[in-house]
CSV table of C-alpha atoms and ligand atoms in Angstrom, one decimal:
chain,number,residue,atom,x,y,z
A,6,UNK,CA,-12.9,25.2,39.2
A,7,UNK,CA,-15.5,23.9,39.9
A,8,UNK,CA,-15.6,20.4,37.4
A,9,UNK,CA,-18.5,18.4,36.7
A,10,UNK,CA,-17.9,15.3,34.5
A,11,UNK,CA,-20.7,13.0,33.8
A,12,UNK,CA,-20.1,9.9,31.6
A,13,UNK,CA,-22.1,6.9,31.2
A,14,UNK,CA,-18.9,4.8,31.7
A,15,UNK,CA,-16.1,5.6,34.2
A,16,UNK,CA,-13.5,3.2,35.2
A,17,UNK,CA,-12.8,0.9,37.3
A,18,UNK,CA,-16.3,0.9,38.3
A,19,UNK,CA,-17.8,0.1,35.0
A,20,UNK,CA,-16.5,0.0,31.2
A,21,UNK,CA,-17.1,-1.1,27.7
A,22,UNK,CA,-14.3,1.0,25.7
A,23,UNK,CA,-12.1,4.4,26.0
A,24,UNK,CA,-14.4,6.3,27.1
A,25,UNK,CA,-13.8,4.6,30.8
A,26,UNK,CA,-10.6,4.8,30.9
A,27,UNK,CA,-11.1,8.3,30.2
A,28,UNK,CA,-13.1,9.8,32.6
A,29,UNK,CA,-11.3,7.6,35.1
A,30,UNK,CA,-8.3,8.8,34.6
A,31,UNK,CA,-8.8,12.9,34.1
A,32,UNK,CA,-10.6,13.8,36.9
A,33,UNK,CA,-8.1,12.6,38.7
A,34,UNK,CA,-5.0,14.9,36.9
A,35,UNK,CA,-7.3,17.5,37.1
A,36,UNK,CA,-7.8,17.7,40.6
A,37,UNK,CA,-3.7,17.0,41.0
A,38,UNK,CA,-3.7,20.6,39.0
A,39,UNK,CA,-5.5,22.2,42.2
A,40,UNK,CA,-9.6,21.7,40.5
A,41,UNK,CA,-12.4,20.4,42.2
A,42,UNK,CA,-13.2,17.7,40.2
A,43,UNK,CA,-16.3,15.1,40.3
A,44,UNK,CA,-17.5,12.5,38.4
A,45,UNK,CA,-21.2,11.5,37.7
A,46,UNK,CA,-21.7,7.9,36.4
A,47,UNK,CA,-25.5,5.5,36.7
A,48,UNK,CA,-25.8,3.0,38.9
A,49,UNK,CA,-25.2,-0.4,37.1
A,50,UNK,CA,-25.5,-3.7,38.2
A,51,UNK,CA,-22.0,-3.5,36.9
A,52,UNK,CA,-21.0,-2.2,39.6
A,53,UNK,CA,-19.5,-3.9,42.8
A,54,UNK,CA,-20.9,-1.5,45.7
A,55,UNK,CA,-18.7,-3.5,47.8
A,56,UNK,CA,-15.8,-4.0,46.9
A,57,UNK,CA,-15.5,-0.3,45.6
A,58,UNK,CA,-17.6,0.8,49.4
A,59,UNK,CA,-19.9,3.2,48.1
A,60,UNK,CA,-22.3,5.4,50.6
A,61,UNK,CA,-25.9,6.0,50.5
A,62,UNK,CA,-25.7,10.0,50.7
A,63,UNK,CA,-29.2,11.1,49.1
A,64,UNK,CA,-32.5,8.1,49.2
A,65,UNK,CA,-34.5,10.2,47.1
A,66,UNK,CA,-34.0,13.2,44.1
A,67,UNK,CA,-37.3,13.7,42.1
A,68,UNK,CA,-36.1,13.4,38.2
A,69,UNK,CA,-39.2,15.2,36.0
A,70,UNK,CA,-38.6,12.6,32.5
A,71,UNK,CA,-41.4,11.2,30.0
A,72,UNK,CA,-44.0,13.1,31.9
A,73,UNK,CA,-43.7,12.0,34.9
A,74,UNK,CA,-41.3,12.1,38.1
A,75,UNK,CA,-39.4,9.5,38.7
A,76,UNK,CA,-36.9,8.7,41.9
A,77,UNK,CA,-33.3,8.0,41.4
A,78,UNK,CA,-31.1,7.6,45.0
A,79,UNK,CA,-27.8,9.0,45.4
A,80,UNK,CA,-24.2,6.8,45.9
A,81,UNK,CA,-21.2,8.0,46.7
A,82,UNK,CA,-17.7,6.0,46.1
A,83,UNK,CA,-14.4,7.9,45.7
A,84,UNK,CA,-11.5,7.6,42.4
A,85,UNK,CA,-8.6,9.0,45.1
A,86,UNK,CA,-9.1,12.5,45.8
A,87,UNK,CA,-11.9,12.5,43.0
A,88,UNK,CA,-15.5,12.4,44.6
A,89,UNK,CA,-18.0,10.0,42.4
A,90,UNK,CA,-21.6,10.3,42.3
A,91,UNK,CA,-23.5,7.5,41.5
A,92,UNK,CA,-28.0,7.1,39.8
A,93,UNK,CA,-29.4,5.0,41.3
A,94,UNK,CA,-32.9,3.8,39.7
A,95,UNK,CA,-32.9,0.1,39.3
A,96,UNK,CA,-35.9,0.4,36.8
A,97,UNK,CA,-33.2,1.8,34.0
A,98,UNK,CA,-29.8,0.4,35.4
A,99,UNK,CA,-30.0,-3.1,37.2
A,100,UNK,CA,-29.0,-4.8,34.0
A,101,UNK,CA,-27.3,-7.1,32.6
A,102,UNK,CA,-25.1,-4.9,30.4
A,103,UNK,CA,-24.9,-0.9,29.8
A,104,UNK,CA,-26.6,-0.1,26.6
A,105,UNK,CA,-27.7,-3.4,25.2
A,106,UNK,CA,-29.3,-7.2,25.2
A,107,UNK,CA,-28.0,-9.7,23.8
A,108,UNK,CA,-31.2,-9.0,20.4
A,109,UNK,CA,-29.3,-5.3,20.6
A,110,UNK,CA,-29.5,-1.6,21.9
A,111,UNK,CA,-32.1,-1.3,24.5
A,112,UNK,CA,-35.6,0.2,23.2
A,113,UNK,CA,-35.8,2.5,26.1
A,114,UNK,CA,-31.4,3.8,26.0
A,115,UNK,CA,-33.0,7.9,25.4
A,116,UNK,CA,-34.9,7.5,28.3
A,117,UNK,CA,-32.7,5.9,30.6
A,118,UNK,CA,-29.8,8.7,29.6
A,119,UNK,CA,-32.5,11.9,29.7
A,120,UNK,CA,-32.7,10.7,33.0
A,121,UNK,CA,-29.2,10.0,34.0
A,122,UNK,CA,-28.3,13.5,32.4
A,123,UNK,CA,-31.4,16.0,34.0
A,124,UNK,CA,-30.4,13.5,36.9
A,125,UNK,CA,-26.7,15.6,36.6
A,126,UNK,CA,-28.6,18.5,36.7
A,127,UNK,CA,-31.2,18.2,40.0
A,128,UNK,CA,-28.2,16.6,41.8
A,129,UNK,CA,-26.0,19.3,41.7
A,130,UNK,CA,-28.7,21.7,42.7
A,131,UNK,CA,-29.8,19.4,45.9
A,132,UNK,CA,-26.1,19.3,46.2
A,133,UNK,CA,-26.2,22.4,46.1
A,134,UNK,CA,-22.9,22.2,44.2
A,135,UNK,CA,-23.0,23.5,41.0
A,136,UNK,CA,-19.8,23.0,38.7
A,137,UNK,CA,-18.1,26.4,36.4
A,138,UNK,CA,-17.9,23.4,33.7
A,139,UNK,CA,-19.9,21.0,33.1
A,140,UNK,CA,-18.0,18.3,31.1
A,141,UNK,CA,-20.3,16.3,28.8
A,142,UNK,CA,-18.3,12.8,27.0
A,143,UNK,CA,-20.7,11.4,23.8
A,144,UNK,CA,-24.6,11.2,23.2
A,145,UNK,CA,-25.1,9.3,26.3
A,146,UNK,CA,-25.0,12.9,28.2
A,147,UNK,CA,-26.4,15.1,25.0
A,148,UNK,CA,-29.0,16.6,26.9
A,149,UNK,CA,-26.7,18.0,29.8
A,150,UNK,CA,-26.3,20.9,27.8
A,151,UNK,CA,-29.5,21.0,25.5
A,152,UNK,CA,-31.3,20.8,29.6
A,153,UNK,CA,-29.8,23.6,30.7
A,154,UNK,CA,-30.2,26.3,27.4
A,155,UNK,CA,-33.6,25.3,26.8
A,156,UNK,CA,-35.8,23.8,29.8
A,157,UNK,CA,-33.3,25.7,32.9
A,158,UNK,CA,-32.7,28.5,30.9
A,159,UNK,CA,-34.4,31.0,33.1
A,160,UNK,CA,-33.1,28.8,36.4
A,161,UNK,CA,-30.8,31.1,38.5
A,162,UNK,CA,-28.7,28.4,39.7
A,163,UNK,CA,-26.8,27.7,36.6
A,164,UNK,CA,-26.5,31.0,35.1
A,165,UNK,CA,-22.8,31.1,34.9
A,166,UNK,CA,-22.5,27.5,34.7
A,167,UNK,CA,-20.9,26.5,31.2
A,168,UNK,CA,-20.5,23.1,29.4
A,169,UNK,CA,-17.8,21.6,27.3
A,170,UNK,CA,-18.9,18.2,24.8
A,171,UNK,CA,-16.1,16.2,24.2
A,172,UNK,CA,-17.2,13.4,21.6
A,173,UNK,CA,-15.6,9.6,21.7
A,174,UNK,CA,-16.1,8.7,18.9
A,175,UNK,CA,-18.8,10.2,16.3
A,176,UNK,CA,-19.8,7.0,14.5
A,177,UNK,CA,-22.7,6.3,18.1
A,178,UNK,CA,-25.1,8.7,17.9
A,179,UNK,CA,-27.5,8.2,20.1
A,180,UNK,CA,-29.8,7.8,17.2
A,181,UNK,CA,-33.3,7.5,18.1
A,182,UNK,CA,-37.4,8.5,16.7
A,183,UNK,CA,-39.0,11.3,17.2
A,184,UNK,CA,-40.4,9.8,20.3
A,185,UNK,CA,-37.1,10.5,21.7
A,186,UNK,CA,-38.5,14.0,21.8
A,187,UNK,CA,-41.5,13.4,24.6
A,188,UNK,CA,-39.0,10.9,26.6
A,189,UNK,CA,-36.7,13.2,27.1
A,190,UNK,CA,-39.8,15.8,28.1
A,191,UNK,CA,-39.1,18.6,25.3
A,192,UNK,CA,-40.9,19.8,22.6
A,193,UNK,CA,-40.9,19.6,19.0
A,194,UNK,CA,-39.7,23.4,19.2
A,195,UNK,CA,-36.4,21.6,18.8
A,196,UNK,CA,-36.9,19.2,15.8
A,197,UNK,CA,-35.2,21.1,14.0
A,198,UNK,CA,-32.4,20.8,11.8
A,199,UNK,CA,-31.1,23.4,14.1
A,200,UNK,CA,-31.6,21.9,16.5
A,201,UNK,CA,-31.4,17.8,17.5
A,202,UNK,CA,-32.9,16.5,14.5
A,203,UNK,CA,-31.3,14.9,12.4
A,204,UNK,CA,-32.6,12.8,9.2
A,205,UNK,CA,-36.1,12.4,10.7
A,206,UNK,CA,-34.4,11.3,13.8
A,207,UNK,CA,-34.0,12.8,17.3
A,208,UNK,CA,-29.9,12.9,17.3
A,209,UNK,CA,-28.4,12.9,21.2
A,210,UNK,CA,-24.8,13.1,20.1
A,211,UNK,CA,-26.2,16.6,18.1
A,212,UNK,CA,-28.2,17.8,20.8
A,213,UNK,CA,-24.5,18.0,22.5
A,214,UNK,CA,-22.9,19.9,20.0
A,215,UNK,CA,-25.2,22.1,18.8
A,216,UNK,CA,-25.6,23.6,22.9
A,217,UNK,CA,-21.9,23.0,24.8
A,218,UNK,CA,-20.2,26.2,25.2
A,219,UNK,CA,-17.1,24.0,23.3
A,220,UNK,CA,-16.3,21.0,21.6
A,221,UNK,CA,-14.0,19.2,21.6
A,222,UNK,CA,-12.8,15.3,20.9
A,223,UNK,CA,-10.0,13.3,21.4
A,224,UNK,CA,-7.0,13.6,18.8
A,225,UNK,CA,-6.4,16.8,17.0
A,226,UNK,CA,-6.3,14.8,14.1
A,227,UNK,CA,-9.4,13.0,14.2
A,228,UNK,CA,-10.9,17.2,15.1
A,229,UNK,CA,-9.8,17.3,11.3
A,230,UNK,CA,-10.9,14.7,10.1
A,231,UNK,CA,-14.7,14.8,11.2
A,232,UNK,CA,-15.3,18.2,9.4
A,233,UNK,CA,-14.9,16.5,5.8
A,234,UNK,CA,-17.3,14.0,4.5
A,235,UNK,CA,-15.3,11.0,4.7
A,236,UNK,CA,-15.2,10.7,8.5
A,237,UNK,CA,-18.3,13.8,9.5
A,238,UNK,CA,-21.2,10.7,9.3
A,239,UNK,CA,-23.6,13.1,8.5
A,240,UNK,CA,-22.3,16.2,10.9
A,241,UNK,CA,-19.3,17.2,8.9
A,242,UNK,CA,-22.0,20.3,8.5
A,243,UNK,CA,-22.9,20.9,11.8
A,244,UNK,CA,-19.2,20.4,13.1
A,245,UNK,CA,-17.3,22.8,10.5
A,246,UNK,CA,-20.3,25.5,11.3
A,247,UNK,CA,-18.9,25.5,14.8
A,248,UNK,CA,-15.2,24.8,13.5
A,249,UNK,CA,-14.2,27.9,16.3
A,250,UNK,CA,-15.4,25.9,18.7
A,251,UNK,CA,-14.1,22.4,17.8
A,252,UNK,CA,-10.7,22.1,19.5
A,253,UNK,CA,-8.9,18.1,19.3
A,254,UNK,CA,-6.9,16.9,22.7
A,255,UNK,CA,-5.2,13.9,23.0
A,256,UNK,CA,-6.0,11.8,25.2
A,257,UNK,CA,-3.4,10.5,28.2
A,258,UNK,CA,-2.9,7.4,29.7
A,259,UNK,CA,-3.0,6.2,33.4
A,260,UNK,CA,0.7,5.1,34.2
A,261,UNK,CA,-1.1,3.8,37.9
A,262,UNK,CA,-2.9,1.0,35.6
A,263,UNK,CA,-0.4,0.7,32.9
A,264,UNK,CA,3.3,0.4,33.8
A,265,UNK,CA,5.5,-2.7,32.7
A,266,UNK,CA,7.1,-1.8,36.5
A,267,UNK,CA,4.7,-2.0,38.1
A,268,UNK,CA,1.6,-4.0,37.1
A,269,UNK,CA,0.1,-6.2,39.2
A,270,UNK,CA,-1.7,-8.5,36.1
A,271,UNK,CA,1.1,-9.0,35.1
A,272,UNK,CA,3.7,-12.3,35.0
A,273,UNK,CA,7.3,-10.9,35.8
A,274,UNK,CA,8.1,-7.1,36.0
A,275,UNK,CA,10.4,-5.0,33.4
A,276,UNK,CA,11.3,-1.5,32.3
A,277,UNK,CA,13.4,0.1,29.1
A,278,UNK,CA,16.7,-0.8,31.1
A,279,UNK,CA,16.0,-4.4,31.9
A,280,UNK,CA,13.1,-6.4,29.9
A,281,UNK,CA,14.2,-9.7,30.9
A,282,UNK,CA,10.8,-9.5,32.6
A,283,UNK,CA,9.2,-9.6,29.2
A,284,UNK,CA,10.1,-13.2,28.3
A,285,UNK,CA,8.3,-13.9,31.3
A,286,UNK,CA,5.1,-12.8,30.1
A,287,UNK,CA,6.0,-13.8,26.8
A,288,UNK,CA,6.0,-17.3,28.2
A,289,UNK,CA,2.2,-17.0,30.1
A,290,UNK,CA,1.3,-15.4,27.5
A,291,UNK,CA,1.6,-18.4,24.8
A,292,UNK,CA,0.3,-20.9,27.6
A,293,UNK,CA,-2.8,-18.6,28.1
A,294,UNK,CA,-4.0,-19.3,25.0
A,295,UNK,CA,-2.5,-22.8,24.4
A,296,UNK,CA,0.3,-22.0,22.0
A,297,UNK,CA,3.5,-23.4,21.9
A,298,UNK,CA,5.8,-21.2,24.2
A,299,UNK,CA,9.0,-20.7,21.7
A,300,UNK,CA,11.0,-17.5,22.7
A,301,UNK,CA,11.8,-16.9,19.0
A,302,UNK,CA,8.7,-15.9,17.0
A,303,UNK,CA,7.0,-12.6,17.1
A,304,UNK,CA,4.1,-13.0,19.4
A,305,UNK,CA,1.4,-10.4,17.1
A,306,UNK,CA,-1.2,-9.3,19.4
A,307,UNK,CA,-4.7,-7.3,18.9
A,308,UNK,CA,-6.9,-6.2,21.8
A,309,UNK,CA,-10.9,-4.7,20.3
A,310,UNK,CA,-13.9,-4.3,20.0
A,311,UNK,CA,-14.9,-6.4,17.0
A,312,UNK,CA,-16.3,-4.4,14.5
A,313,UNK,CA,-15.2,-3.1,11.2
A,314,UNK,CA,-14.7,1.0,12.0
A,315,UNK,CA,-11.2,-1.0,13.6
A,316,UNK,CA,-10.5,-2.9,10.6
A,317,UNK,CA,-11.2,-6.3,12.6
A,318,UNK,CA,-11.9,-7.7,8.7
A,319,UNK,CA,-8.5,-6.7,7.5
A,320,UNK,CA,-6.8,-8.8,10.1
A,321,UNK,CA,-9.1,-11.9,10.0
A,322,UNK,CA,-8.0,-12.0,6.1
A,323,UNK,CA,-4.2,-11.9,7.4
A,324,UNK,CA,-3.9,-15.2,9.4
A,325,UNK,CA,-3.6,-17.3,6.7
A,326,UNK,CA,-0.1,-15.7,6.5
A,327,UNK,CA,1.3,-16.8,10.1
A,328,UNK,CA,2.6,-19.7,9.2
A,329,UNK,CA,4.6,-18.3,6.1
A,330,UNK,CA,5.9,-14.9,8.2
A,331,UNK,CA,6.5,-17.9,11.0
A,332,UNK,CA,4.6,-15.9,13.6
A,333,UNK,CA,1.6,-16.1,16.4
A,334,UNK,CA,-1.2,-14.3,16.9
A,335,UNK,CA,-3.4,-14.4,20.1
A,336,UNK,CA,-6.9,-11.9,20.2
A,337,UNK,CA,-9.2,-10.7,23.2
A,338,UNK,CA,-12.0,-9.1,21.9
A,339,UNK,CA,-16.1,-8.9,21.4
A,340,UNK,CA,-19.0,-8.1,19.2
A,341,UNK,CA,-19.9,-8.3,15.4
A,342,UNK,CA,-20.8,-12.7,14.8
A,343,UNK,CA,-19.3,-12.6,11.5
A,344,UNK,CA,-16.1,-11.6,12.7
A,345,UNK,CA,-16.6,-14.0,15.4
A,346,UNK,CA,-16.5,-16.4,13.1
A,347,UNK,CA,-13.7,-15.8,10.9
A,348,UNK,CA,-11.5,-15.2,13.0
A,349,UNK,CA,-13.2,-18.8,14.7
A,350,UNK,CA,-12.4,-20.5,10.8
A,351,UNK,CA,-9.0,-19.4,10.9
A,352,UNK,CA,-8.0,-20.7,14.4
A,353,UNK,CA,-9.1,-24.1,13.3
A,354,UNK,CA,-6.8,-23.7,10.0
A,355,UNK,CA,-3.9,-22.4,12.1
A,356,UNK,CA,-4.6,-23.7,16.0
A,357,UNK,CA,-0.6,-23.6,16.7
A,358,UNK,CA,0.1,-20.5,15.7
A,359,UNK,CA,-3.6,-18.6,17.1
A,360,UNK,CA,-5.4,-17.8,20.2
A,361,UNK,CA,-8.8,-16.5,21.1
A,362,UNK,CA,-10.8,-15.1,23.9
A,363,UNK,CA,-13.4,-14.1,22.4
A,364,UNK,CA,-14.8,-11.9,25.6
A,365,UNK,CA,-14.0,-9.6,27.6
A,366,UNK,CA,-11.1,-9.3,30.4
A,367,UNK,CA,-9.0,-7.2,31.8
A,368,UNK,CA,-6.5,-9.1,33.3
A,369,UNK,CA,-5.9,-10.4,30.3
A,370,UNK,CA,-6.0,-7.2,28.2
A,371,UNK,CA,-2.5,-6.5,30.9
A,372,UNK,CA,-1.0,-9.5,30.0
A,373,UNK,CA,-1.2,-9.4,26.3
A,374,UNK,CA,0.3,-5.7,26.2
A,375,UNK,CA,3.0,-7.3,28.3
A,376,UNK,CA,3.7,-10.2,26.7
A,377,UNK,CA,3.3,-9.4,22.9
A,378,UNK,CA,5.3,-7.9,20.8
A,379,UNK,CA,3.4,-6.3,17.9
A,380,UNK,CA,0.3,-5.4,18.3
A,381,UNK,CA,-2.3,-4.2,15.7
A,382,UNK,CA,-5.0,-1.3,15.4
A,383,UNK,CA,-5.8,-1.3,11.7
A,384,UNK,CA,-8.4,1.2,12.4
A,385,UNK,CA,-10.7,2.2,9.3
A,386,UNK,CA,-11.4,5.4,11.7
A,387,UNK,CA,-9.6,5.4,15.2
A,388,UNK,CA,-10.9,9.0,17.7
A,389,UNK,CA,-7.6,8.5,19.8
A,390,UNK,CA,-7.3,5.1,20.9
A,391,UNK,CA,-6.0,4.0,23.8
A,392,UNK,CA,-4.2,0.1,23.5
A,393,UNK,CA,-1.2,2.0,20.8
A,394,UNK,CA,-0.2,3.7,23.9
A,395,UNK,CA,-0.8,1.0,26.2
A,396,UNK,CA,1.5,-1.1,24.1
A,397,UNK,CA,4.6,1.5,24.0
A,398,UNK,CA,4.6,1.8,27.5
A,399,UNK,CA,5.1,-2.6,27.6
A,400,UNK,CA,8.0,-2.3,24.6
A,401,UNK,CA,5.0,-3.4,22.4
A,402,UNK,CA,5.4,-2.3,19.1
A,403,UNK,CA,2.3,-0.4,17.4
A,404,UNK,CA,1.6,-1.7,13.5
A,405,UNK,CA,-1.0,1.4,12.7
A,406,UNK,CA,-3.3,3.0,10.2
A,407,UNK,CA,-2.7,6.5,9.7
A,408,UNK,CA,-5.8,7.3,11.1
A,409,UNK,CA,-7.5,10.3,13.3
A,410,UNK,CA,-5.2,9.1,16.9
A,411,UNK,CA,-3.0,7.2,16.0
A,412,UNK,CA,-1.3,9.1,13.4
A,413,UNK,CA,-1.2,11.9,16.2
A,414,UNK,CA,0.6,9.3,18.5
A,415,UNK,CA,2.7,6.4,16.2
A,416,UNK,CA,5.4,7.9,14.1
A,417,UNK,CA,7.3,5.5,11.3
A,418,UNK,CA,10.0,3.8,12.4
A,419,UNK,CA,13.4,4.7,10.3
A,420,UNK,CA,16.6,2.1,10.8
A,421,UNK,CA,18.8,5.0,9.1
A,422,UNK,CA,18.4,7.2,11.8
A,423,UNK,CA,16.6,4.9,14.8
A,424,UNK,CA,13.5,7.2,15.3
A,425,UNK,CA,9.9,6.4,15.5
A,426,UNK,CA,7.9,4.0,18.1
A,427,UNK,CA,6.1,1.8,15.3
A,428,UNK,CA,4.6,1.1,11.9
A,429,UNK,CA,2.4,2.8,10.3
A,430,UNK,CA,0.5,1.6,7.2
A,431,UNK,CA,-2.1,3.8,4.8
A,432,UNK,CA,-4.8,1.5,2.9
A,433,UNK,CA,-7.2,-0.2,3.6
A,434,UNK,CA,-6.8,-3.2,2.2
A,435,UNK,CA,-5.7,-6.9,3.7
A,436,UNK,CA,-3.2,-6.4,1.4
A,437,UNK,CA,-1.7,-2.8,2.5
A,438,UNK,CA,-1.5,-5.0,6.6
A,439,UNK,CA,0.6,-7.6,5.3
A,440,UNK,CA,2.7,-5.5,3.9
A,441,UNK,CA,3.3,-4.2,6.9
A,442,UNK,CA,3.3,-6.9,8.8
A,443,UNK,CA,6.3,-8.3,7.0
A,444,UNK,CA,8.2,-5.5,7.3
A,445,UNK,CA,8.2,-5.6,11.0
A,446,UNK,CA,8.6,-9.4,11.0
A,447,UNK,CA,11.8,-8.4,8.8
A,448,UNK,CA,12.7,-5.9,11.5
A,449,UNK,CA,11.7,-8.1,14.2
A,450,UNK,CA,14.5,-10.5,13.2
A,451,UNK,CA,17.4,-7.7,13.7
A,452,UNK,CA,17.1,-7.6,17.5
A,453,UNK,CA,19.4,-5.3,18.0
A,454,UNK,CA,17.2,-2.3,15.7
A,455,UNK,CA,14.3,-3.8,17.6
A,456,UNK,CA,15.1,-4.0,20.3
A,457,UNK,CA,16.0,0.2,19.9
A,458,UNK,CA,12.4,0.1,18.4
A,459,UNK,CA,11.1,-1.0,21.2
A,460,UNK,CA,12.6,1.1,23.8
A,461,UNK,CA,11.8,4.5,21.8
A,462,UNK,CA,7.8,3.4,22.7
A,463,UNK,CA,9.2,3.0,25.9
A,464,UNK,CA,10.1,6.4,26.2
A,465,UNK,CA,7.6,7.9,25.2
A,466,UNK,CA,6.2,10.0,28.1
A,467,UNK,CA,1.5,10.6,27.3
A,468,UNK,CA,0.8,10.6,31.2
A,469,UNK,CA,-2.8,12.7,31.3
A,470,UNK,CA,-0.4,15.6,33.2
A,471,UNK,CA,-0.2,17.8,29.8
A,472,UNK,CA,-3.3,16.6,28.4
A,473,UNK,CA,-5.8,17.3,32.2
A,474,UNK,CA,-3.5,21.3,31.1
A,475,UNK,CA,-5.3,21.5,27.8
A,476,UNK,CA,-9.1,20.8,28.9
A,477,UNK,CA,-7.7,23.0,31.8
A,478,UNK,CA,-7.7,26.0,28.9
A,479,UNK,CA,-10.9,24.9,27.7
A,480,UNK,CA,-12.5,24.9,30.8
A,481,UNK,CA,-11.5,28.4,31.5
A,482,UNK,CA,-12.8,29.8,28.6
A,483,UNK,CA,-15.8,29.1,29.0
A,484,UNK,CA,-16.4,29.7,32.2
A,485,UNK,CA,-15.0,33.9,30.7
A,486,UNK,CA,-17.5,33.4,28.6
A,487,UNK,CA,-20.7,32.7,30.6
A,488,UNK,CA,-19.3,35.5,33.5
A,489,UNK,CA,-18.2,37.5,31.0
A,490,UNK,CA,-15.0,37.7,32.6
A,491,UNK,CA,-11.7,37.1,30.8
B,28,ADP,P1,-12.8,2.1,21.8
B,28,ADP,O1,-13.5,2.7,22.9
B,28,ADP,O2,-13.3,2.1,20.3
B,28,ADP,O3,-12.7,0.8,21.8
B,28,ADP,P2,-9.8,2.8,22.7
B,28,ADP,O4,-8.8,2.1,22.2
B,28,ADP,O5,-10.0,3.9,22.2
B,28,ADP,O6,-11.4,1.8,21.5
B,28,ADP,O7,-10.9,1.9,23.6
B,28,ADP,C1,-10.7,0.4,24.5
B,28,ADP,C2,-10.3,0.2,25.6
B,28,ADP,O8,-11.2,-0.6,26.3
B,28,ADP,C3,-8.9,0.0,26.0
B,28,ADP,O9,-9.0,0.2,27.5
B,28,ADP,C4,-8.7,-2.0,26.0
B,28,ADP,O10,-7.3,-2.0,26.4
B,28,ADP,C5,-10.0,-2.0,26.0
B,28,ADP,N1,-10.3,-3.1,26.0
B,28,ADP,C6,-11.7,-3.4,24.5
B,28,ADP,N2,-12.0,-4.5,24.0
B,28,ADP,C7,-11.8,-5.3,25.5
B,28,ADP,C8,-11.6,-6.9,25.6
B,28,ADP,N3,-12.3,-7.7,25.0
B,28,ADP,N4,-11.7,-6.8,26.6
B,28,ADP,C9,-10.6,-5.9,28.0
B,28,ADP,N5,-10.2,-5.2,27.6
B,28,ADP,C10,-10.6,-4.6,26.4
């Protein structure tokens, strides 16, 4: 089949979170299954054109937006065998960051991603490559199905094109004032609860959910949770109305990028059968964070956006217990200023126990996965989560809250049977997390059982192959609906 995957970030070109990892890896797995796949993303300043050997393919693509026509240029690169198109428009994308400046979201985000969405459709017309399925991701691409089913409804070339819309995080909805309708070249007739209106605002995530043929999210558990008030962010009704079309497909992980046996970022390679290199990675990590090089202490780690979604406030609250636990803690992350402050305060108190890197650093994230003993993910909600799976691959034991993809991927270790790959807890309090940390540290002091637990994790297989087959089944279902052929 012909699949066009559109996303606002794609690894290794531009990344702020898990969406980029998915958009960079799934297309390769689909190509392996024999599909004709292409990927499209904006050409941000962050995209290194020389490093990725981008070539110009089209210098003038007219794109209607905000009541006028803006011109895009197209560049091409690839991920392995998969062609990747970059939509260039310097006014929109040649900026410091992807979505926001220091003082908040870019004010023209609705227009920037309306332009991107329409450009995806215009470039497939211009290049005469209309896919069977547009695979759209998150609010930034919610207008692709909207245009297909409204503005471009009569266009013959798009008649058979279907849409799968993937929700990577329901907490980010692309909410804008009513003026976003004009920015997106859409009429007021869509501004109602059955369209893209949401409590007086334009909601681009809802737009994607309303107009796509099928919807999915990135774990089975999260696909159920988001139909409830607790996890639905106000969209649970819309999701329940489309329950028959709503699926959950767990993300895979890209073992080309995340593999302790061939990772070029880490100090020493290791495997399930030979864990010696992990000790060298631990010492290297302790050095990188200026912590005492002690092999005997459990080294706890976090790599995360610093946000309440991720339960980072709970983590900050447990840090005074590090001396009692005789543990060390390292964190790589950026986000809420209040959380930066909370972690800084904890480090000021326990400098020999706590190491911080308040930034974004892909190389360091690999060193952490390789060198840490335990990885903390006490998320309040977690659509899928990738780091718990990366942790498993590197023999780093995940300690997670039982929600979403964390629930689907982590089974508590049972010393009686030797089964299980991590620790899991239910509450949303620092005490619940701390109790679990105590249990984990106690098990760490029993090296044989701990090694069993590490190896159980390393034996898990979350490769994309299986998930790609599940996506393939959804694409086929969509194509059958669109063409009326089973
Ligand atoms: P989310 O997309 O909600 O932030 P995920 O667990 O799905 O969470 O994916 C996060 C991805 O971003 C992972 O690949 C993680 O390693 C990476 N990441 C998060 N914060 C940082 C950081 N500060 N530096 C480097 N990588 C990071």
